[in-house]
XYZ file of C-alpha atoms in Angstrom:
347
model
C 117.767 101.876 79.685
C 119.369 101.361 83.088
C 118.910 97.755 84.522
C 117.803 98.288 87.724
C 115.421 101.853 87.139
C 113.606 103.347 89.724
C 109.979 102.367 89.270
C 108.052 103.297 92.190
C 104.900 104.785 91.086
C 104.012 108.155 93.185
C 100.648 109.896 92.868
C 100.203 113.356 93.422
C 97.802 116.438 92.781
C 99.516 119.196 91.039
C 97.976 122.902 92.108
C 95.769 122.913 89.052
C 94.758 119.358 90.761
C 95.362 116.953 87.890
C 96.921 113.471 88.530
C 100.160 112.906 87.460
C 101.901 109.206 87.510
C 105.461 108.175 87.622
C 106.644 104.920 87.029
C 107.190 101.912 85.108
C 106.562 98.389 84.985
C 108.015 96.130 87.880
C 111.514 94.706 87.213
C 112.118 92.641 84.722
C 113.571 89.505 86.444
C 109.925 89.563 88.799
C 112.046 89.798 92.118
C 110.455 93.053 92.919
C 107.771 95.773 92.210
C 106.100 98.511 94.326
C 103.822 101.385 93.946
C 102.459 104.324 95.994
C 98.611 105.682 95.547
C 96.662 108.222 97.423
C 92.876 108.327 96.657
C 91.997 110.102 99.769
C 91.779 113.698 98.635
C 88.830 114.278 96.283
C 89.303 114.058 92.675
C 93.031 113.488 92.929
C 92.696 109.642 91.592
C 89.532 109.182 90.102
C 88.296 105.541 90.251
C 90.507 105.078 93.087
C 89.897 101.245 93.373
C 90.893 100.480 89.737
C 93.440 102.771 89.814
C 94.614 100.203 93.319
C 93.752 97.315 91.216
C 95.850 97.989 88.341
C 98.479 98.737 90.329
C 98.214 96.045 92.464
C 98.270 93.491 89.347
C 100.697 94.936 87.516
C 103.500 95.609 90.292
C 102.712 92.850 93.070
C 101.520 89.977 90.335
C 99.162 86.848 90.324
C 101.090 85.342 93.408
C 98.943 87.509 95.314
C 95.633 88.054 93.982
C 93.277 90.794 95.067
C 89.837 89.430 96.686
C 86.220 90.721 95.683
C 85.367 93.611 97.327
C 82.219 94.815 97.922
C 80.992 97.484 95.407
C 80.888 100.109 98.130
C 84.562 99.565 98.554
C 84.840 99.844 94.826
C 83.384 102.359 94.133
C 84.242 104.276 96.337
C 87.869 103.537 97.894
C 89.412 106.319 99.398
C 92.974 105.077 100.967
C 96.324 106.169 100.972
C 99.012 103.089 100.320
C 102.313 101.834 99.812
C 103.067 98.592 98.547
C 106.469 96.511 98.001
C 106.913 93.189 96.648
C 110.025 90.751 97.115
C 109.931 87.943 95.475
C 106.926 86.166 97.223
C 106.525 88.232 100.516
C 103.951 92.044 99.687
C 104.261 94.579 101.970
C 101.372 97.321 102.562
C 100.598 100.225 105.028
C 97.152 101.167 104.327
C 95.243 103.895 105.453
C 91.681 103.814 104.739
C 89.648 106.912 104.986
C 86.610 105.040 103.262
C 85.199 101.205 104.526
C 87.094 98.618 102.988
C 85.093 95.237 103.091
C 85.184 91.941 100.827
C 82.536 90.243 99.144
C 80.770 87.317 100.479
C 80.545 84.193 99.639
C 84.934 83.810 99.426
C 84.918 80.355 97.523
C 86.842 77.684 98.243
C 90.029 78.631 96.696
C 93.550 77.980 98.152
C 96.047 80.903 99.893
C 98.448 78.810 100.994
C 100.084 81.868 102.643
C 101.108 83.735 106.104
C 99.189 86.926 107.202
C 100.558 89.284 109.894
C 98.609 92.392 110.568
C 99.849 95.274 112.500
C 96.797 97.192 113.361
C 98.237 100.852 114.402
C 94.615 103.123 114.240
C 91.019 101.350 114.031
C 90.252 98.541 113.954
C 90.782 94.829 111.418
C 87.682 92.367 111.485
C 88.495 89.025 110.183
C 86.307 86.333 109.915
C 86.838 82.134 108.899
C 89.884 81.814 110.739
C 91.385 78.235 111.260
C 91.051 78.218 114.716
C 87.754 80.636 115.439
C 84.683 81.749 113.268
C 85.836 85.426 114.022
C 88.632 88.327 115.661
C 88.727 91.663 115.684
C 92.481 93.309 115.711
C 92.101 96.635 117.611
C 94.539 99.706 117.270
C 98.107 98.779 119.244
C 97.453 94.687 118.525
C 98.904 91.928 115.971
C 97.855 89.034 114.452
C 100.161 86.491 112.938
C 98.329 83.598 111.005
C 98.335 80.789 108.193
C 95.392 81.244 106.189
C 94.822 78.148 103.856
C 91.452 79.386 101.839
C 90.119 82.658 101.414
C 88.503 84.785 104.345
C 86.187 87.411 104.902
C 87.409 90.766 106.285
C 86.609 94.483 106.555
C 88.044 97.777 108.595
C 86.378 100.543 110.377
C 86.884 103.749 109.329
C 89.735 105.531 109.412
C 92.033 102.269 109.894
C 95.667 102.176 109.782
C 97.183 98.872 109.059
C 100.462 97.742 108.435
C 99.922 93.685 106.606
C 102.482 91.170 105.276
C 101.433 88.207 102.981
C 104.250 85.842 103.653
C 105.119 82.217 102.244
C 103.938 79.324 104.034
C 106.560 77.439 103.779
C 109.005 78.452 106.546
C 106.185 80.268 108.606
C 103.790 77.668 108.504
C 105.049 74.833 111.094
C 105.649 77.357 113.880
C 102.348 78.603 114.170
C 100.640 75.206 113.482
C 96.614 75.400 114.053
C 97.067 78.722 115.453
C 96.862 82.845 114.999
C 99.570 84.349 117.274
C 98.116 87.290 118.600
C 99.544 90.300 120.860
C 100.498 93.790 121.105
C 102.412 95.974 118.494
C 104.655 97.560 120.529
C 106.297 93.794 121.252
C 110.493 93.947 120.008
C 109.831 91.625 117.872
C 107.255 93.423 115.883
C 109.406 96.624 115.947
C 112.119 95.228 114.754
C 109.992 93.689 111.742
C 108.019 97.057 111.006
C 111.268 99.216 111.190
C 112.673 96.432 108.426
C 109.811 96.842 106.345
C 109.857 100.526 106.305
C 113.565 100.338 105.065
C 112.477 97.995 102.408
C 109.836 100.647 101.320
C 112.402 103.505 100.983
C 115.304 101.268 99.511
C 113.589 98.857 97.178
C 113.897 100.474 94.202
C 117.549 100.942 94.470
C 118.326 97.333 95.541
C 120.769 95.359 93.609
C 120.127 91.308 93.744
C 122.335 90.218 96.103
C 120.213 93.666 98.279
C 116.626 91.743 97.097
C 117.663 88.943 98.729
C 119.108 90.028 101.705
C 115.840 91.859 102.505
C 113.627 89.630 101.825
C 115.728 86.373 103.780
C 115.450 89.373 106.821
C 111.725 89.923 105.887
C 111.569 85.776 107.114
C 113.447 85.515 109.791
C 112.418 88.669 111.524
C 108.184 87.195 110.386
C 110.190 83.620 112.418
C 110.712 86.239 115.727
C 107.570 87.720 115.860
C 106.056 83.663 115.651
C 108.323 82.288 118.072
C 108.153 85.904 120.230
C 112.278 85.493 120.615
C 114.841 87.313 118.554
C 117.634 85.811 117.215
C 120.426 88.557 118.011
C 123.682 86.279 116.665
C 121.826 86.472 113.009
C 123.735 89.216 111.052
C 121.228 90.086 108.813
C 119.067 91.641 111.681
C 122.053 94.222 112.457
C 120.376 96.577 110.411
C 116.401 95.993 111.295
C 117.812 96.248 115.077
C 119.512 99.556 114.827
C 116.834 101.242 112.646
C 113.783 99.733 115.234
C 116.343 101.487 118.010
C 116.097 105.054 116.215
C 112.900 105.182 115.650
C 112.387 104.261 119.224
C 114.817 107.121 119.727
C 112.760 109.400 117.692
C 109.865 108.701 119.745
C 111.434 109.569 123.368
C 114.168 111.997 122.585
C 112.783 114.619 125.478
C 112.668 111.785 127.947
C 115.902 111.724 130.702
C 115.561 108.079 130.526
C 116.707 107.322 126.759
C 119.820 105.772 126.703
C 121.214 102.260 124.913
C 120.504 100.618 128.091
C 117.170 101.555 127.572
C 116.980 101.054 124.090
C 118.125 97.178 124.773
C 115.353 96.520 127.020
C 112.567 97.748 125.078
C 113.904 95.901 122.098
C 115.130 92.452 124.453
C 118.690 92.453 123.383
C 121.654 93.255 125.360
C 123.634 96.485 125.319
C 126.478 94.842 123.231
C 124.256 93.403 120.805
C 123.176 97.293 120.277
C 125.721 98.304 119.941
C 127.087 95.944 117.622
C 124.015 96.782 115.397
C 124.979 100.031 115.530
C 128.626 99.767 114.447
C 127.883 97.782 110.955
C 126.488 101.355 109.813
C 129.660 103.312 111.435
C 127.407 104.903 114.565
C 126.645 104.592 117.981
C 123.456 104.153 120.280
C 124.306 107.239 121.917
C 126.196 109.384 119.084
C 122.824 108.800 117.180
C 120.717 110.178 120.339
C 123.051 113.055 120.787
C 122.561 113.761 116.879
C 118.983 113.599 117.103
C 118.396 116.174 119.715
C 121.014 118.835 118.639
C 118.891 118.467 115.252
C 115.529 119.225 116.997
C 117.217 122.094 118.924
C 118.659 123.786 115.790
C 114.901 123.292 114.278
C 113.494 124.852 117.511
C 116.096 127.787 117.244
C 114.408 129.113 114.236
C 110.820 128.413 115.011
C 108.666 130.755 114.175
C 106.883 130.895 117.507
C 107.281 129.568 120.731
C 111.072 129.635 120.910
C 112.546 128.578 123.784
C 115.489 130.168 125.419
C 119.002 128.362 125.052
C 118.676 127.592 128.542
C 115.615 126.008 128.565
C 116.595 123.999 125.267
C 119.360 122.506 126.713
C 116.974 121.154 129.879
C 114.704 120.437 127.078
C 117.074 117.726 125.065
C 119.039 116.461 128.186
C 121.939 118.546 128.099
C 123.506 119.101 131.668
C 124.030 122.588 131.448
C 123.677 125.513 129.381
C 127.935 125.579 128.058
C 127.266 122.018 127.591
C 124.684 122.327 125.356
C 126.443 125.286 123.335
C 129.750 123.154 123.057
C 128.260 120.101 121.422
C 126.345 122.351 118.883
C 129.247 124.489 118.093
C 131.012 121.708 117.567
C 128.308 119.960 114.994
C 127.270 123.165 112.808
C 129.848 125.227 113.625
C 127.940 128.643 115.581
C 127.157 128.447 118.595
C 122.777 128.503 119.226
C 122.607 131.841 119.776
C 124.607 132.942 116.616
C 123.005 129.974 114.708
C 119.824 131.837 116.038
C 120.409 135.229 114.801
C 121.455 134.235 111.462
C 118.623 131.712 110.493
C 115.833 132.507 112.925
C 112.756 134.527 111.397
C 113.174 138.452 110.407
């Protein structure tokens, strides 16, 4: 049995639409454990909510116990999620195509713990908060709290949310009394999300000394988003900076205004400190843009409809000209777009 095996569980519907599972139990040592599950297509995970549940318990653990839910939520969950655990930080991106609402009365129990929501569609309703009876966290907003008993909340419909139960411990004295609220497009906030996605797509191939390098960037990047500064002479960010700066990329790549200089003021760093982020990985700001676009070009070359001229590609992804345009590709895949064009595009 390899020591560090790749247990993420993934849920799918084959054609004949029966569930099939993949996984195992979390790792050994308890620094880790995550798990995928989609019960929003009908009769692909029957009992949805257990099927969360047991999931939940067996790869995330008591440190983070699941509250009571309603029994419409239970019986009838229908969410897509994906969860990572490090150590005692859980990561989840839910999308909820059913209500999902917890039972009243909470108790009095104790969750000594840090919250931050990242609300991206819908719409979060919290209530018992330290420092008001209620808040609502709309689509495009955070919220960034210590939560020292159990609370009621619930979504709308439809909700995307990205939430992080964090340890008190470092988080807690910064935010004092307090939920830090604000909008989710803030650097800070990018940078953290962009970590946490690489966390979901690397954590089962993490070796120790990668567990805790993620999660000690998991804190201090949680430490930005309280303070609302980021800490660009801390090493271990390198890599959260660079991949929030590409998937800002990703987002603008027809726009004549992406550049690094750009980049750095969206994200509040300076140029060098970009670049610098950049160059732990071997890349650059703008190698990375110029990649990017030349790889939706060759995808628009063989597009089955609505193909755009050379020409107009190369205005398209911000070449200057035409020969431009037809030199950098060349140079990447080898043909130039047209002959890349003839021989992939559709008979």
């Amino acid at each position: 049995m390899l020591p560090w095996s790749k247990w993420i569980l993934s849920v799918r519907r084959t054609e004949a639409g029966r569930k099939v599972m993949n996984g195992a139990a979390a790792v050994a040592d308890g620094s880790r454990g995550a798990f995928s599950l989609d019960s929003t297509v009908p009769g692909a995970v029957p009992r949805g909510y257990d099927a969360f549940r047991d999931e939940w318990e067996n790869q995330v653990g008591a440190a983070f116990p699941l509250p009571s839910f309603t029994p419409a939520t239970t019986g009838g969950l229908r969410a897509r999620t994906r969860v990572a655990r490090l150590h005692d930080v859980a990561i989840s991106d839910i999308h909820t195509a059913s209500s999902l609402q917890t039972a009243t009365p909470l108790g009095d129990g104790d969750d000594d713990q840090v919250w931050l929501h990242v609300v991206r569609r819908g719409a979060w309703f919290l209530g018992g908060l330290p420092d008001r009876s209620e808040q609502t966290v709309s689509a495009g907003q955070f919220l960034l709290r210590h939560v020292g008993r159990p609370f009621h909340f619930e979504t709308a419909l439809h909700t995307t949310t990205e939430l992080l139960v964090l340890p008190s411990e470092p988080l807690a004295p910064l935010l004092g009394n307090r939920s830090i609220t604000g909008s989710a497009d803030t650097a800070e906030v990018r940078l953290l999300a962009a970590h946490a996605n690489m966390v979901h797509a690397t954590v089962a191939d993490l070796n120790p000394a990668g567990v805790h390098a993620a999660h000690s960037t998991l804190i201090e990047l949680a430490k930005a988003v309280a303070w609302q500064r980021f800490d660009d002479a801390e090493p271990l960010l390198a890599p959260a900076l660079a991949q929030a700066a590409k998937e800002l990329s990703d987002r603008h790549l027809a726009d004549p205004e992406l550049t690094p200089t750009m980049l750095a003021r969206e994200l509040k760093v300076s140029v060098r400190t970009l670049q610098r982020a950049f160059a732990t990985s071997g890349e650059s700001p703008t190698a990375y843009i110029r990649l990017r676009r030349l790889e939706e070009a060759r995808r628009a070359l063989t597009a089955q409809s609505g193909r755009l001229s050379i020409s107009e590609l190369a205005v398209h992804w911000q070449f200057a000209d035409t020969s431009h345009f037809s030199r950098a590709f060349k140079k990447h895949y080898g043909q130039t777009p047209t002959e890349y064009a003839r021989t992939n595009g559709p008979v």
